[in-house]
Tab-separated table of C-alpha atoms in Angstrom:
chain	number	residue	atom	x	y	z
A	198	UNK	CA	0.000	0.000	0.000
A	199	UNK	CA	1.455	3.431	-1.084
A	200	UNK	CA	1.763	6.394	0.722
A	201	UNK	CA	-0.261	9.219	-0.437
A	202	UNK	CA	1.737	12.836	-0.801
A	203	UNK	CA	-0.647	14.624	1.331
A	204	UNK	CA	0.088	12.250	4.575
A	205	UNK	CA	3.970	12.477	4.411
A	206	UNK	CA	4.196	15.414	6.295
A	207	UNK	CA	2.180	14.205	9.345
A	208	UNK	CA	4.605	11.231	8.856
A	209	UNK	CA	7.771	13.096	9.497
A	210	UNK	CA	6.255	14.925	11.994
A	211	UNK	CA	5.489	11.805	13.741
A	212	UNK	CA	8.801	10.100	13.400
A	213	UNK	CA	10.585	13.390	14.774
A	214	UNK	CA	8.727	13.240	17.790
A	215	UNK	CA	9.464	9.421	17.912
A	216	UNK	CA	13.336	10.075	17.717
A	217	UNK	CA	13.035	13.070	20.339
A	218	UNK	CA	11.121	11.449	23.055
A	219	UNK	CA	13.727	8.503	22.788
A	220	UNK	CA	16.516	10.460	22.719
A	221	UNK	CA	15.608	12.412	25.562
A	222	UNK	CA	14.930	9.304	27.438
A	223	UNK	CA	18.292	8.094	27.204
A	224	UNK	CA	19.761	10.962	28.114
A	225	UNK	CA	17.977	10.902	31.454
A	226	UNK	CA	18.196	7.314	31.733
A	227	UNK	CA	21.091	7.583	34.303
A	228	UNK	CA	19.274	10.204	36.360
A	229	UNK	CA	17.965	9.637	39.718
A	230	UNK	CA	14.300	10.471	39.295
A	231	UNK	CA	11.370	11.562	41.463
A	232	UNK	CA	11.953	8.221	43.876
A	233	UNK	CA	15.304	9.449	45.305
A	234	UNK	CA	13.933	12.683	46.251
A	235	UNK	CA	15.022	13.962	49.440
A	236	UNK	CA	14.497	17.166	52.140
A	237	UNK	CA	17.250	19.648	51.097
A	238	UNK	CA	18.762	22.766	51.947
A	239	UNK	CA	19.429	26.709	51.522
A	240	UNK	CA	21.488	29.094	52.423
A	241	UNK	CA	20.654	32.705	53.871
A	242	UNK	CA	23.208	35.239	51.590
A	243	UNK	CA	21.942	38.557	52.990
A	244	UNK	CA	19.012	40.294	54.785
A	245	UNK	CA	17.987	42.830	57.053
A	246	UNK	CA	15.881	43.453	59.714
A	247	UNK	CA	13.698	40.883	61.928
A	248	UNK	CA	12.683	37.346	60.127
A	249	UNK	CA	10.355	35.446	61.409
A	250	UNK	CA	11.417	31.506	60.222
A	251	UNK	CA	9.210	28.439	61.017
A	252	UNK	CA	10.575	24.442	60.194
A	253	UNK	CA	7.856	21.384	60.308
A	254	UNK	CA	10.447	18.953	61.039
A	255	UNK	CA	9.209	15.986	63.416
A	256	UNK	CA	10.513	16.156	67.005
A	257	UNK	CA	11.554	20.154	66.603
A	258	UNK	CA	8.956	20.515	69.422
A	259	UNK	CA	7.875	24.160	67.890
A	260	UNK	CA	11.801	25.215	68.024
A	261	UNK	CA	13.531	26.572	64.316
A	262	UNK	CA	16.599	27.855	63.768
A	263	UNK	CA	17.608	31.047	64.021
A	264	UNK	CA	18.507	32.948	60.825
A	265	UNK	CA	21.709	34.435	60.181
A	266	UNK	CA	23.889	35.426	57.297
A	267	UNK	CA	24.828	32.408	55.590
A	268	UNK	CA	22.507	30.239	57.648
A	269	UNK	CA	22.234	26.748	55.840
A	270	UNK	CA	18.779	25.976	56.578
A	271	UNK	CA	16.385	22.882	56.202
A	272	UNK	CA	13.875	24.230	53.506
A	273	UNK	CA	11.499	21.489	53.073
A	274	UNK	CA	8.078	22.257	54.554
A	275	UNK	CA	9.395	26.108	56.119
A	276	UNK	CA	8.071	29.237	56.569
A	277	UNK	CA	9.772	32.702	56.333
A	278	UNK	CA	8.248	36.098	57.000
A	279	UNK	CA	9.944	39.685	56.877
A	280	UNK	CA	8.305	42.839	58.691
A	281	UNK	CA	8.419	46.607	57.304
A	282	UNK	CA	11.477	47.884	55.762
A	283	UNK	CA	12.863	43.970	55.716
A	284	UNK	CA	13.981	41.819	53.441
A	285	UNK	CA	15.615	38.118	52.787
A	286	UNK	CA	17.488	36.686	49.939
A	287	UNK	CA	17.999	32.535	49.639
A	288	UNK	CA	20.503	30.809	47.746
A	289	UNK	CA	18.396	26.775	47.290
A	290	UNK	CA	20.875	23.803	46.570
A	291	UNK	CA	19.380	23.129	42.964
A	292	UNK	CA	20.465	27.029	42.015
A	293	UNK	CA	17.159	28.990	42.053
A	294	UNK	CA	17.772	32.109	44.304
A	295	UNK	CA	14.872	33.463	46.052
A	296	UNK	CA	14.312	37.307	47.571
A	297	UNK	CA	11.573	38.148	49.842
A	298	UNK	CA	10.477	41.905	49.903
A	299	UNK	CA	9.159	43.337	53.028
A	300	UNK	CA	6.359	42.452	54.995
A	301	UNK	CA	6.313	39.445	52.903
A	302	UNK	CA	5.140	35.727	54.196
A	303	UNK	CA	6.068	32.700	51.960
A	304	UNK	CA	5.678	29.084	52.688
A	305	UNK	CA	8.324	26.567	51.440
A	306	UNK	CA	5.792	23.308	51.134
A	307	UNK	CA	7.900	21.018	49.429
A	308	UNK	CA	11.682	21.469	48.640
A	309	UNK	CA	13.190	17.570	47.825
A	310	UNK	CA	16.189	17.237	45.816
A	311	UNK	CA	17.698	13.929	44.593
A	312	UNK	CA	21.587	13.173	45.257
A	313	UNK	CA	24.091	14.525	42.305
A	314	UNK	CA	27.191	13.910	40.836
A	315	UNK	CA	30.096	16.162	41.790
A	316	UNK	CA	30.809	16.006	37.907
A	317	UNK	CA	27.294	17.742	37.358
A	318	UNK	CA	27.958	20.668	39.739
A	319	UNK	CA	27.432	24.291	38.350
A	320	UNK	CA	25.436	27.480	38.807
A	321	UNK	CA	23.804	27.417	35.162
A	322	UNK	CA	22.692	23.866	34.912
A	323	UNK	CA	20.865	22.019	37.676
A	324	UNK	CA	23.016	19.108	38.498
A	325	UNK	CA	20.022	16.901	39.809
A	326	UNK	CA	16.466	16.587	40.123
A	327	UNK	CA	14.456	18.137	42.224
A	328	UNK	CA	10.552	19.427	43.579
A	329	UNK	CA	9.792	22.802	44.829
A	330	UNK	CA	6.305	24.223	45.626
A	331	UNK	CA	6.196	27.839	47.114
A	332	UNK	CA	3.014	29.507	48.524
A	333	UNK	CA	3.266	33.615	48.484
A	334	UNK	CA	0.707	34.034	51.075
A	335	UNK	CA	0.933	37.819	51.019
A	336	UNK	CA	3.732	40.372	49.818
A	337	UNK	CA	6.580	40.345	47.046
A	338	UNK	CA	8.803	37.454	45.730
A	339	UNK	CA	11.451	37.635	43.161
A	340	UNK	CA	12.625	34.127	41.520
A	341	UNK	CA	15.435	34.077	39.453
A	342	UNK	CA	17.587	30.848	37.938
A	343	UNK	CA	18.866	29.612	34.372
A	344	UNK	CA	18.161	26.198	33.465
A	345	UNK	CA	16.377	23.517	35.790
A	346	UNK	CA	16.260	19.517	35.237
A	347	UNK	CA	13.608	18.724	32.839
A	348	UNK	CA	12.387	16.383	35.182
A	349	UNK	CA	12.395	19.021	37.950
A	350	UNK	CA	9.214	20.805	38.753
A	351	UNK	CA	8.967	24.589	40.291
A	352	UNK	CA	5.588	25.660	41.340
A	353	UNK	CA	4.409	29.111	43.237
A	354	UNK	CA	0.737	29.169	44.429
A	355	UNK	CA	-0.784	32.183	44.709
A	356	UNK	CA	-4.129	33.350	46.164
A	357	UNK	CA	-5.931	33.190	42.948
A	358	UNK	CA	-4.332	30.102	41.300
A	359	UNK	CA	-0.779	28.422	40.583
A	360	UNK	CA	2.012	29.538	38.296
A	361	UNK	CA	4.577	26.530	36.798
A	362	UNK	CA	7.771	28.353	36.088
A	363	UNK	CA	9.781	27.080	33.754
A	364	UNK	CA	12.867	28.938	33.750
A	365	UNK	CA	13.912	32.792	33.611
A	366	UNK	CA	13.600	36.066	36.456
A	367	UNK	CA	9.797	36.795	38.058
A	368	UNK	CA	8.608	39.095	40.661
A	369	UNK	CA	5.182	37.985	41.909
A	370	UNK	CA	3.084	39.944	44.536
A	371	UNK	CA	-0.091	39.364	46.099
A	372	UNK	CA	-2.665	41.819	48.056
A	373	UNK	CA	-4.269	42.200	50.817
A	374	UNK	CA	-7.599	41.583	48.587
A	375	UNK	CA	-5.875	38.863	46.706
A	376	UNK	CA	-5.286	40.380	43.983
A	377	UNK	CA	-2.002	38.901	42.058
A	378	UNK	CA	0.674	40.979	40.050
A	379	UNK	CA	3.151	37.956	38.207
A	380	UNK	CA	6.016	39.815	36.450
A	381	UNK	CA	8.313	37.910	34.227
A	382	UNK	CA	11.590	39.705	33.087
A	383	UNK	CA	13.109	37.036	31.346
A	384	UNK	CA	11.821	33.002	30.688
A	385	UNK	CA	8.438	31.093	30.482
A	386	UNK	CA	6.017	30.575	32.854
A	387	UNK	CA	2.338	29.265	33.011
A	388	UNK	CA	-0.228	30.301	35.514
A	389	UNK	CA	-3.104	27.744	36.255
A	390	UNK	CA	-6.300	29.311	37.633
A	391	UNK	CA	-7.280	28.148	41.129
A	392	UNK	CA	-9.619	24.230	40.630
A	393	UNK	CA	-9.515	24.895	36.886
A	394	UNK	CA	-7.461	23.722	34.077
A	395	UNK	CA	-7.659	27.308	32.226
A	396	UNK	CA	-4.536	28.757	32.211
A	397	UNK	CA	-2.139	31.888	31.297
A	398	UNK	CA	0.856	31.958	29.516
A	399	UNK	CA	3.306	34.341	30.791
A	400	UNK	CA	6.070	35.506	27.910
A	401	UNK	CA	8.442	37.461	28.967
A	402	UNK	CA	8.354	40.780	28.784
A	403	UNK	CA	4.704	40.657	30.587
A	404	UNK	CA	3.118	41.991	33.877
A	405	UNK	CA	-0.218	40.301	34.703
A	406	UNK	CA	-2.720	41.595	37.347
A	407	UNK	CA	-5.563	39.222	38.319
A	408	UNK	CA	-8.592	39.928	40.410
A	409	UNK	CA	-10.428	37.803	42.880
A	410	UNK	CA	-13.476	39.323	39.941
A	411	UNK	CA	-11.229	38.600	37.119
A	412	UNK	CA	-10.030	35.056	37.880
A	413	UNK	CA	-14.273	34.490	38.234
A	414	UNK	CA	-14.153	34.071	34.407
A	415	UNK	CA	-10.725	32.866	34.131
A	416	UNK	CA	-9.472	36.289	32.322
A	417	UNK	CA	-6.821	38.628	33.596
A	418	UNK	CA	-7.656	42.062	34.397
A	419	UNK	CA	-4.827	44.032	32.580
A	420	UNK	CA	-1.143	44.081	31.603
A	421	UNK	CA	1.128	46.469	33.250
A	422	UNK	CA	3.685	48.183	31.013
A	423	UNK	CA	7.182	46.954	32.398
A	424	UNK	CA	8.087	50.306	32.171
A	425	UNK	CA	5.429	51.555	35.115
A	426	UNK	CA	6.358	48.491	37.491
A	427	UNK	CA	8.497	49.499	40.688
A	428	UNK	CA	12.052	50.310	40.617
A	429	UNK	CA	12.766	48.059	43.481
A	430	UNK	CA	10.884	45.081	41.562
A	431	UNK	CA	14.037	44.582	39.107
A	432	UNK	CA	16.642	45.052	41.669
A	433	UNK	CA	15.187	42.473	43.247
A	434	UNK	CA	15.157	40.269	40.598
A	435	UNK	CA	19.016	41.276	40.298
A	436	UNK	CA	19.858	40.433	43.970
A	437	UNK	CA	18.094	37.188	43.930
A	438	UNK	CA	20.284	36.483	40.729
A	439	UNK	CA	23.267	37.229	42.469
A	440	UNK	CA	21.988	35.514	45.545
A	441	UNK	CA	21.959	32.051	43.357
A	442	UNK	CA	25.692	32.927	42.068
A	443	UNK	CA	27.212	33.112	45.725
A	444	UNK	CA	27.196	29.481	46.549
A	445	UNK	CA	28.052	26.115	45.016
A	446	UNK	CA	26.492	23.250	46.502
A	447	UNK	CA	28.624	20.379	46.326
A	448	UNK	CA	27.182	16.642	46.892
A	449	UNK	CA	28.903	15.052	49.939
A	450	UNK	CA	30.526	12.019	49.660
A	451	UNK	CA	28.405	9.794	51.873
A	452	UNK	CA	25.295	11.160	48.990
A	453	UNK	CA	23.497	13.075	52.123
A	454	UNK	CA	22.524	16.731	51.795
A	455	UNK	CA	24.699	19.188	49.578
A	456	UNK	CA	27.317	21.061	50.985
A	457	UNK	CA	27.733	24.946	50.597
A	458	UNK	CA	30.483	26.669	48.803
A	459	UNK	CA	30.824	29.877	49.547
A	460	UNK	CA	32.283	32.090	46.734
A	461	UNK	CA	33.789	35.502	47.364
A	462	UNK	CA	33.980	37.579	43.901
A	463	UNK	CA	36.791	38.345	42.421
A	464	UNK	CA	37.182	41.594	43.195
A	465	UNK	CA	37.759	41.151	46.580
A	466	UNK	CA	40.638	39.999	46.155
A	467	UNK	CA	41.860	43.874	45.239
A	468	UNK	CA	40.604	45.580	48.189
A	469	UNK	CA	43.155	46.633	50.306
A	470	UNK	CA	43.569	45.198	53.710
A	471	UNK	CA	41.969	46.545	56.563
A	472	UNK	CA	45.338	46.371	58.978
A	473	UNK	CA	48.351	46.528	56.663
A	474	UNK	CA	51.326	44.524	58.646
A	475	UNK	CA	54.648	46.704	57.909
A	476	UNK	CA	57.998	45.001	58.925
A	477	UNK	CA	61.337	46.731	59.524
A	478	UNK	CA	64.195	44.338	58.309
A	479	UNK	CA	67.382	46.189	59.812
């Protein structure tokens, strides 16, 4: 039986996809997958004033630790809150850095990350695989990171639904009335409305504001022109970028949690020192 012209292309389109999806198979066949997942870690690279920090970890008895520059904190199932004129910046072990605005309240509900190879270390690539879901209960968050496992998932609930990121820099916001602001300055996103399968797609470039009214029939209210958004908004997005760059994790050896690396920039190096020794040879 012959082929007829008209049905070649859908042909080729299906034997591309064929070769694709077995390609990328094998390239993740080695992977540890969603099975090895594991509570993991973060590190605190800068903040100011008074955060409040909560950890669900059996027998903590209510206690949490205290937070402190370059904390390395348990992240799965956490909560962090900042006050008036606050703010906190998070370094995660898979290389998304985090920045909390003030009087912000965010809930870390699941943060698992499967063991890596040391060969797959870097700040660009995620070396492992890994599941994080983030609730911004009220306030600002910035998210920034390059390229995560395509087998990892990164979720942010908001009041009014639930936004997969995919890669790139957001801001999101909520309000006191629920409404929700997501900003993305660079990547893909997709926001899922609240018990729905409706959803948004956020290029970048775009500033969505959804109302409690507007999410009602699954529409957005408006776009924002990036050019009328806060000041602090990007600088945000550029300190939680930076916040990612400060530390390596490293895997251990005995394949528990990830060690930190701190790195100090180059530039440091130059700066003068702060109590010059001088020495006298007679």
């Amino acid at each position: 039986m012959s082929i007829t012209a008209y049905s070649l292309p859908g042909f080729r389109l299906f034997l591309t996809s064929l070769i694709f999806l077995v390609f990328s198979f094998n390239t993740h066949a080695n992977l540890p997958g969603i099975d090895a997942l594991q509570p993991s870690i973060g590190a605190v690279t800068s903040f100011r004033g008074t955060i409040r920090h909560e950890q669900d970890l059996p027998n903590s008895k209510g206690r949490s630790p205290s937070v402190h520059l370059r904390s390395v904190l348990p992240m799965n199932r956490s909560f962090f809150g900042t006050e008036e004129d606050g703010y906190l910046f998070l370094s995660l072990s898979n290389g998304i850095g985090l920045g909390l605005g003030e009087v912000t309240d965010l809930k870390i509900k699941e943060y698992q990350q499967a063991p890596f190879d040391s060969e797959r270390e870097s700040l660009e690539y995620e070396p492992s695989v890994s599941a994080l879901t983030l609730s911004l209960e009220k306030g600002t968050l910035a998210m920034a990171f390059r390229h995560l496992n395509p087998l990892s998932t990164a979720r942010v609930e908001l009041a009014l639904g639930t936004l997969i990121v995919h890669s790139g820099k957001f801001v999101f916001s909520v309000l006191p009335d629920k409404s929700c602001q997501i900003t993305n300055y660079q990547g893909t996103a997709t926001f899922y409305y609240a018990d729905s399968a409706e959803r948004e797609f956020v290029a970048s470039g775009m500033s969505l504001i959804i109302t409690p009214e507007s999410a009602n029939s699954f529409s957005i209210k408006s776009i924002a022109k990036m050019d009328d958004l806060p000041e602090h908004w990007e600088k945000m997005v550029l300190a939680s970028d930076l916040s990612r760059k400060r530390v390596l994790f490293r895997q251990s050896s005995e394949g528990n949690q990830p060690q930190p690396v701190w790195i100090i920039p180059s530039s440091n190096a130059n700066k003068p020192a702060t109590r010059p020794f001088h020495y006298n040879i007679k």
